[in-house]
Tab-separated table of C-alpha atoms in Angstrom:
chain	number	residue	atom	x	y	z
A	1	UNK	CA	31.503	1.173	-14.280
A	2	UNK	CA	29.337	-0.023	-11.768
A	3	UNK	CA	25.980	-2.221	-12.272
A	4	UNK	CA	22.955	-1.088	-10.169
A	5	UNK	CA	21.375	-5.078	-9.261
A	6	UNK	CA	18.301	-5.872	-8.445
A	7	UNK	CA	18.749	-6.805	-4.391
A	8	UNK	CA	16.977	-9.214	-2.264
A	9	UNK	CA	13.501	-8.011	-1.604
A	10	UNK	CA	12.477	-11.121	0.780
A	11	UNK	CA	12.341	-14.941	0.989
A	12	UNK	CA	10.652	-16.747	-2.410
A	13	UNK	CA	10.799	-13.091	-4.483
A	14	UNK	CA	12.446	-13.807	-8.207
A	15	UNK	CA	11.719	-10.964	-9.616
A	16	UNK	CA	9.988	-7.419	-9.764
A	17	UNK	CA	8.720	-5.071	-12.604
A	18	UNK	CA	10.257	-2.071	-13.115
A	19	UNK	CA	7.724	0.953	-12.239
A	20	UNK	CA	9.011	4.308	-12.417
A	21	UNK	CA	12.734	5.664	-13.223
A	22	UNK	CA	13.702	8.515	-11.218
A	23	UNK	CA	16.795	9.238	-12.892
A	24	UNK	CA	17.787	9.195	-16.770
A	25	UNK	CA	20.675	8.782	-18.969
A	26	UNK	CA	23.381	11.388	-18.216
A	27	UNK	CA	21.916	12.456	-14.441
A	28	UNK	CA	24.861	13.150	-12.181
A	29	UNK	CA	23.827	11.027	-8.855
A	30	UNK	CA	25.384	10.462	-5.551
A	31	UNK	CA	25.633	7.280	-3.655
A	32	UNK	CA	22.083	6.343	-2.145
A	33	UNK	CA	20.140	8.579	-4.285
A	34	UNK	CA	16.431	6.881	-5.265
A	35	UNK	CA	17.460	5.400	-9.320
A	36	UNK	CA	14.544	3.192	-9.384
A	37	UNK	CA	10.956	2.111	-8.434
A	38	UNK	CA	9.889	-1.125	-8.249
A	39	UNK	CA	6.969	-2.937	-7.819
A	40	UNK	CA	6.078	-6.677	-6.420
A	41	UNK	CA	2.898	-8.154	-4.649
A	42	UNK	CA	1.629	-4.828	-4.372
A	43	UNK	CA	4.523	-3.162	-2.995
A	44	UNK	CA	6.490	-0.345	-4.190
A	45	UNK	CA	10.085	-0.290	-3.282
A	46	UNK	CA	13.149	2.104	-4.099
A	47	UNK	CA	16.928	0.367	-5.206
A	48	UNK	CA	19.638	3.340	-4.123
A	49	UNK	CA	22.521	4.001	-5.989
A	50	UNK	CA	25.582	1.950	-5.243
A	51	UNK	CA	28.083	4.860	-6.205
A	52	UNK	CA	28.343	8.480	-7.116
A	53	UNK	CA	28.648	9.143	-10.917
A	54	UNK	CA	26.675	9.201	-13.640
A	55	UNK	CA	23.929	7.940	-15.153
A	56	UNK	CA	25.568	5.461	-18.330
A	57	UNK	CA	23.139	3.541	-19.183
A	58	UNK	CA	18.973	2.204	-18.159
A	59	UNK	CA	18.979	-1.792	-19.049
A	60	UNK	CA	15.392	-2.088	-18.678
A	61	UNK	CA	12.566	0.106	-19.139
A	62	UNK	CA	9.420	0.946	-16.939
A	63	UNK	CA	7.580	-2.313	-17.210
A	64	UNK	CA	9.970	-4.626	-17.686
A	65	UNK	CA	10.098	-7.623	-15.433
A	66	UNK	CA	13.792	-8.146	-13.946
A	67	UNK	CA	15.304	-11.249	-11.413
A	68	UNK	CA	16.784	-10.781	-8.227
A	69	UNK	CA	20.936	-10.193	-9.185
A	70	UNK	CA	19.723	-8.562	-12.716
A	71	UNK	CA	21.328	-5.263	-13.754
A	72	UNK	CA	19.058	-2.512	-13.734
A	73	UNK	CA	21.335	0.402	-14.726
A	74	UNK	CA	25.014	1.077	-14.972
A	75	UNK	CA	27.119	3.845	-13.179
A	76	UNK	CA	30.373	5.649	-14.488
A	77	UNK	CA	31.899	6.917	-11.479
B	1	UNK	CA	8.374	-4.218	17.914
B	2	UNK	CA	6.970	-1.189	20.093
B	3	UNK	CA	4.898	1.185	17.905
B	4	UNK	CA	2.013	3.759	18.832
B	5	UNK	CA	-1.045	3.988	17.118
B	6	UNK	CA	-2.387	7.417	15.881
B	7	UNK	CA	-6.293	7.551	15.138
B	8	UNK	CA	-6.468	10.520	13.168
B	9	UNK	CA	-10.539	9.539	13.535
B	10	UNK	CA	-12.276	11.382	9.988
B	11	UNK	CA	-9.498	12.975	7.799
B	12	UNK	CA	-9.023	14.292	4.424
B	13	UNK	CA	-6.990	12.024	2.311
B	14	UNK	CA	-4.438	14.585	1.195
B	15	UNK	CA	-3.538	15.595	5.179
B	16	UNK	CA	-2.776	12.140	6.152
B	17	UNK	CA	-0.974	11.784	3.286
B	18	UNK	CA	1.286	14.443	3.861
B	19	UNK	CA	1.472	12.737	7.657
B	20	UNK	CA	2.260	9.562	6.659
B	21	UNK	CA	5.343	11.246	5.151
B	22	UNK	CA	6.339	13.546	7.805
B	23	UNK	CA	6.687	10.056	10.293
B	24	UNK	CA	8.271	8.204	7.519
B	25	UNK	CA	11.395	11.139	7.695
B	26	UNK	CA	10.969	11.271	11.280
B	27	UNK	CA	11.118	7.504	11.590
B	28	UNK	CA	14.390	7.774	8.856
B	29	UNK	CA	15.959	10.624	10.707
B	30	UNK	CA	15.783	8.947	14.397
B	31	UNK	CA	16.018	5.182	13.673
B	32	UNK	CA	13.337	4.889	15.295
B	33	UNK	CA	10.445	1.769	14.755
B	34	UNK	CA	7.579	3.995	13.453
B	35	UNK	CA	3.957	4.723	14.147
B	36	UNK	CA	0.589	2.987	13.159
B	37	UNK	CA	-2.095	5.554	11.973
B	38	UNK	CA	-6.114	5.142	11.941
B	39	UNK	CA	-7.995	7.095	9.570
B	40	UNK	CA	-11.562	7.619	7.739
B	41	UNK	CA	-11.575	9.593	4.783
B	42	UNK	CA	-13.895	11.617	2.726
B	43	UNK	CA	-14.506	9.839	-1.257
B	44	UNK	CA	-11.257	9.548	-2.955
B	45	UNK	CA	-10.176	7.641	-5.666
B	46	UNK	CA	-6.199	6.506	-5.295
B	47	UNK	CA	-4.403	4.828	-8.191
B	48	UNK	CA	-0.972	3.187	-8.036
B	49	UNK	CA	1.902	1.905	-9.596
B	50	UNK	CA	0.198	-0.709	-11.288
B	51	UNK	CA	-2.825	1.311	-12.538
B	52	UNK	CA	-4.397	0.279	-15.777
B	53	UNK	CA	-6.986	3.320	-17.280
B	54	UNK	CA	-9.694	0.451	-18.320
B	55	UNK	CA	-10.172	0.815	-14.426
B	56	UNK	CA	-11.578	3.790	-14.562
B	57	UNK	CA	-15.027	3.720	-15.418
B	58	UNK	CA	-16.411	7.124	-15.190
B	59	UNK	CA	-14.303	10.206	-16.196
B	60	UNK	CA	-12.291	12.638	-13.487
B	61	UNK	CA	-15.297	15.321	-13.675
B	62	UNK	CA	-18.461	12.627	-13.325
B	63	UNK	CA	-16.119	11.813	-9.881
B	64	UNK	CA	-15.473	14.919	-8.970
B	65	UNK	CA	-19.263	15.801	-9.090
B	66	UNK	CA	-19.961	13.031	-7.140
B	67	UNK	CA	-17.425	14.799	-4.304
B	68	UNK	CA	-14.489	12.338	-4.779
B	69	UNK	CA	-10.857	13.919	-6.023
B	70	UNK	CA	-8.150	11.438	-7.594
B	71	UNK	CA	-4.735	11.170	-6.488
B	72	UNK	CA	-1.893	9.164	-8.338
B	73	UNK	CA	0.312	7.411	-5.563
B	74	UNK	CA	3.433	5.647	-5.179
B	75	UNK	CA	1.741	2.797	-3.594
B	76	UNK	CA	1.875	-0.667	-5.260
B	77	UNK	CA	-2.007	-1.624	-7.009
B	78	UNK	CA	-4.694	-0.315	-9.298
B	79	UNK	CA	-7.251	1.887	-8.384
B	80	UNK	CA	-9.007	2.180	-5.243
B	81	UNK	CA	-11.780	3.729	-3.014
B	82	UNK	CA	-11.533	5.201	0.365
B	83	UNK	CA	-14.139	6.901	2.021
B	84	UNK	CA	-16.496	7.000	4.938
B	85	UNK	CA	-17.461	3.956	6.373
B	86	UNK	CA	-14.148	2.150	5.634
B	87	UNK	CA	-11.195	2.116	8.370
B	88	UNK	CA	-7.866	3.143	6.498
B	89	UNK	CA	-4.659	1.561	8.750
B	90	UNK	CA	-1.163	3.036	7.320
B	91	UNK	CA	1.185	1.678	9.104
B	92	UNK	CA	4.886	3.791	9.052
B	93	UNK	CA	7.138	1.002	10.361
B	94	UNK	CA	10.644	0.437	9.959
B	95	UNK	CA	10.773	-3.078	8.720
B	96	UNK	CA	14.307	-3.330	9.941
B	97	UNK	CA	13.394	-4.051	13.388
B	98	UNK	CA	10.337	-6.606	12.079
B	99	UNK	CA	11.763	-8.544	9.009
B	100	UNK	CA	13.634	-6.903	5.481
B	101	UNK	CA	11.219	-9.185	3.369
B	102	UNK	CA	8.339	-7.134	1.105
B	103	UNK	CA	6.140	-10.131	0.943
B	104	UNK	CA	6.317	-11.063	4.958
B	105	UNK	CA	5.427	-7.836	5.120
B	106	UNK	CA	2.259	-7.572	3.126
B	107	UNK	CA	1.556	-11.472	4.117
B	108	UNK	CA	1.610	-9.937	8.156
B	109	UNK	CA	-0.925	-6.760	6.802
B	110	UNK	CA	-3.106	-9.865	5.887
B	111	UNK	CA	-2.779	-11.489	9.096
B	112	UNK	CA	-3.583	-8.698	10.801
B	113	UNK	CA	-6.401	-8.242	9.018
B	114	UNK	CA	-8.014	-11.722	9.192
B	115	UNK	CA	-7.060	-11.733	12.771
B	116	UNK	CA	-9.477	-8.832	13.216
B	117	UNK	CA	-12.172	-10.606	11.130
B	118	UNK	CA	-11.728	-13.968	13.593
B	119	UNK	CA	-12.424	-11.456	16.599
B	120	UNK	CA	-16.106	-10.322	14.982
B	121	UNK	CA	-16.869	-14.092	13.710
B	122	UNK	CA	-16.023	-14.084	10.224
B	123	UNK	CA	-13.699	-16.216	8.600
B	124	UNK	CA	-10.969	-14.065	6.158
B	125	UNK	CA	-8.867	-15.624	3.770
B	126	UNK	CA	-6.126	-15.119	1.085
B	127	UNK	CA	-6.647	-15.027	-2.602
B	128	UNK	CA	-4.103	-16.650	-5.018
B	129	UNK	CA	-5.141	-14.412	-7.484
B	130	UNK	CA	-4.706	-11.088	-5.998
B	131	UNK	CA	-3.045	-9.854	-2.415
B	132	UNK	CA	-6.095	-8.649	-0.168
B	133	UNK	CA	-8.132	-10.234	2.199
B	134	UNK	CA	-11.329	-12.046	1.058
B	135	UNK	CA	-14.426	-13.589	2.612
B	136	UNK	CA	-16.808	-16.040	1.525
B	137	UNK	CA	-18.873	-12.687	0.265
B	138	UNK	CA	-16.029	-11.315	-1.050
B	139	UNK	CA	-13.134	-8.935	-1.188
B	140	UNK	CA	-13.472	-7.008	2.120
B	141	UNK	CA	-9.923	-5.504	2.350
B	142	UNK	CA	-7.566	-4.287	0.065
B	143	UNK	CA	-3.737	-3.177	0.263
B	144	UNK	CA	-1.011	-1.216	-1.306
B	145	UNK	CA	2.300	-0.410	0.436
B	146	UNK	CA	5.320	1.599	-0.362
B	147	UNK	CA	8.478	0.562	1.189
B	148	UNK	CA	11.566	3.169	1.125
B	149	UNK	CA	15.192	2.852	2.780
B	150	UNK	CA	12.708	-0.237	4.554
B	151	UNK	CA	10.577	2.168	6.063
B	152	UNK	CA	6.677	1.237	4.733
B	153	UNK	CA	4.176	3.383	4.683
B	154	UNK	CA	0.745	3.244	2.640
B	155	UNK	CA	-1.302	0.381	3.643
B	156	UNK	CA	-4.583	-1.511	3.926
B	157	UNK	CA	-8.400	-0.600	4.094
B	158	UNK	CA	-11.406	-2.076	5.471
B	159	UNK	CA	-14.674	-2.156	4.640
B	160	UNK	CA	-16.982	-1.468	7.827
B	161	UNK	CA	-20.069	0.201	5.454
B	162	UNK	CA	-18.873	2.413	2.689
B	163	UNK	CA	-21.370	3.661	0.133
B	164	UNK	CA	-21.315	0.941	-2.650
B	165	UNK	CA	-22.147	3.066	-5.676
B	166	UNK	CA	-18.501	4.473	-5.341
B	167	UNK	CA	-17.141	1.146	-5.681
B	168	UNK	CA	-19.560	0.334	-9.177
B	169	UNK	CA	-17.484	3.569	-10.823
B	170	UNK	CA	-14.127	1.699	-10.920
B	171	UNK	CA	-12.700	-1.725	-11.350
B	172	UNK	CA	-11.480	-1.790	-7.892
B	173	UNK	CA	-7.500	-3.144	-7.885
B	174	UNK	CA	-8.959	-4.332	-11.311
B	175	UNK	CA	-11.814	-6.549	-9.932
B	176	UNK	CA	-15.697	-6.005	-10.593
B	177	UNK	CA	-17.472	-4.048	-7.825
B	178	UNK	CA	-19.764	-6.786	-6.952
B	179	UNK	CA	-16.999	-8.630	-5.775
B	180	UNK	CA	-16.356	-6.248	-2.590
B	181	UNK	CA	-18.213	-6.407	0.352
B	182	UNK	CA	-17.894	-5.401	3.681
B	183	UNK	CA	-18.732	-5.761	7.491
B	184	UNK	CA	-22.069	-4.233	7.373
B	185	UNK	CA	-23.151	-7.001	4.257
B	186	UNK	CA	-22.077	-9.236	6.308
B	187	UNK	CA	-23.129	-8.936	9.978
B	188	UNK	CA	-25.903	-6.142	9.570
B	189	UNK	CA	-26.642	-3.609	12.337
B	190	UNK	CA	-25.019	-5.831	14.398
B	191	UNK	CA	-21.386	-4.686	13.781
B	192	UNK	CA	-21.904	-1.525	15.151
B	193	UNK	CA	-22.255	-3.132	18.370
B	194	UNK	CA	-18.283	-3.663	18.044
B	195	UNK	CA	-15.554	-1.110	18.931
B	196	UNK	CA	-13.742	-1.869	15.659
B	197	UNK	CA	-10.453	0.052	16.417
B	198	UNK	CA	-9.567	-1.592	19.424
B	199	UNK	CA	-10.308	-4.707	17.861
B	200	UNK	CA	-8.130	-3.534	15.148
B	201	UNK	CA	-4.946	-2.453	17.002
B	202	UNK	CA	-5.198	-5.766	18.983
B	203	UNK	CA	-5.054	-7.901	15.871
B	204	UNK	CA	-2.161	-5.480	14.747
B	205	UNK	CA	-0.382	-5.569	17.573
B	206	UNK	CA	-0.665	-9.412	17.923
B	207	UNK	CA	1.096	-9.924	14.662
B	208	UNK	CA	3.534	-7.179	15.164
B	209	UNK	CA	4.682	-7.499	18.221
């Protein structure tokens, strides 16, 4: 299993909300495929997927806030 | 870093759209630094990622009667106008070779901005409350970015002198229309004695390069 973490989005940003999911539960996905939107001070940015696999689980939902080092999602390769 | 600009002078939203995306690939595909694109459009109304429907004040047919289409974006923000009279700058740079940060980045959109305001006289400022760039009069420019693989695209408008009344049918990035203004409420006639653009690009470049 691999966890998909929030990465460092720039100097002084904690967190991010979660805006769209472009995968679900059970997608098949290969490494540095778009899994997630996020959104903070009016940006929009995508977090790849670390691995190839599949989809095992979504930790947070569209909405959600999450912290910089968070898990977002986890991978079963 | 060294960018071009494109002026795509008076377009229709959905072309430079499409645009912005075709130099965001060709920026991906050729690791290259990316190109900064002028545009007018005709009355649209775009809503982001953080749209709320209380925004939306009058339904999609009242604004389509009134000649303006709606298009859900991946942009960060609410709701917002473009249309004629207001410059749109969407800049399709590769942040790699500026800095990996999200909040330089829209923090340097700002700068860019006031610096252009400083050129024609008025003083610009940042808003605790909500990213944009504000005068004493009010909001004059607004912003939403998308940033993929660190390539941004999306970006910032300005109000030169866009017809209000599209601005009272929305709660524009949430706010109440009579808090945006623009150059023309501000300066009068006067501002188009200016040549914006160049003004623009300088201010851009300035901060950018």
């Amino acid at each position: 299993m691999v966890d998909v973490v929030l990465p460092e989005l720039g100097e002084g940003i904690e967190k991010a909300t979660v805006s769209y999911w472009h995968v679900q539960v059970g997608d098949a996905i290969n490494e540095g495929d778009d899994l997630v939107e996020l959104t903070t001070d009016k940006a929009t940015f995508n977090v790849p997927a670390p691995a190839s696999g599949k989809v095992a689980a979504i930790l947070k939902e569209e909405g959600d806030e999450i912290k910089v080092g968070e898990a977002l999602a986890r991978i079963e390769e | 870093m060294k960018f071009d600009f494109l002026d795509l002078g008076f377009v229709d939203y959905a072309s430079a759209y499409q645009l912005q995306k075709k130099i965001w690939q060709a920026t991906f595909d050729r690791d290259s630094e990316g190109v900064v694109i002028l545009a007018e459009h005709n009355s649209v109304y775009t809503r982001g990622r953080s749209f709320n429907e209380s925004s939306m004040l009058k339904d999609k047919d009242f604004l389509n009667r009134q000649g303006a289409q709606i298009y859900d974006i991946e942009r960060g923000g609410d709701v917002t106008y473009h249309g004629p009279g207001q410059i749109v700058l969407y800049p399709v740079l590769n942040l790699k070779f500026h800095k990996k940060d999200l909040r330089a980045y829209v923090y340097d959109l700002e700068e860019a901005v006031i610096k252009f305001l400083q050129h024609l006289g008025i003083k610009g400022f940042r808003n605790q409350l909500q990213r944009g760039v504000w005068t004493e009069s009010g909001k004059i420019s607004s912003l939403g970015v998308a940033i993929r693989r660190w390539i941004a695209f999306h970006g910032v408008s300005i109000n030169v002198n866009p017809e209000k009344k599209y601005f009272n049918y929305i709660k524009p990035c949430g706010l109440e229309a009579g808090d945006i203004t623009s150059l023309f409420d501000i300066m009068g006639p006067e501002i188009f004695q200016h040549q914006l653009k160049p003004i623009l690009r300088n201010s851009f470049s300035q901060v950018f390069n």
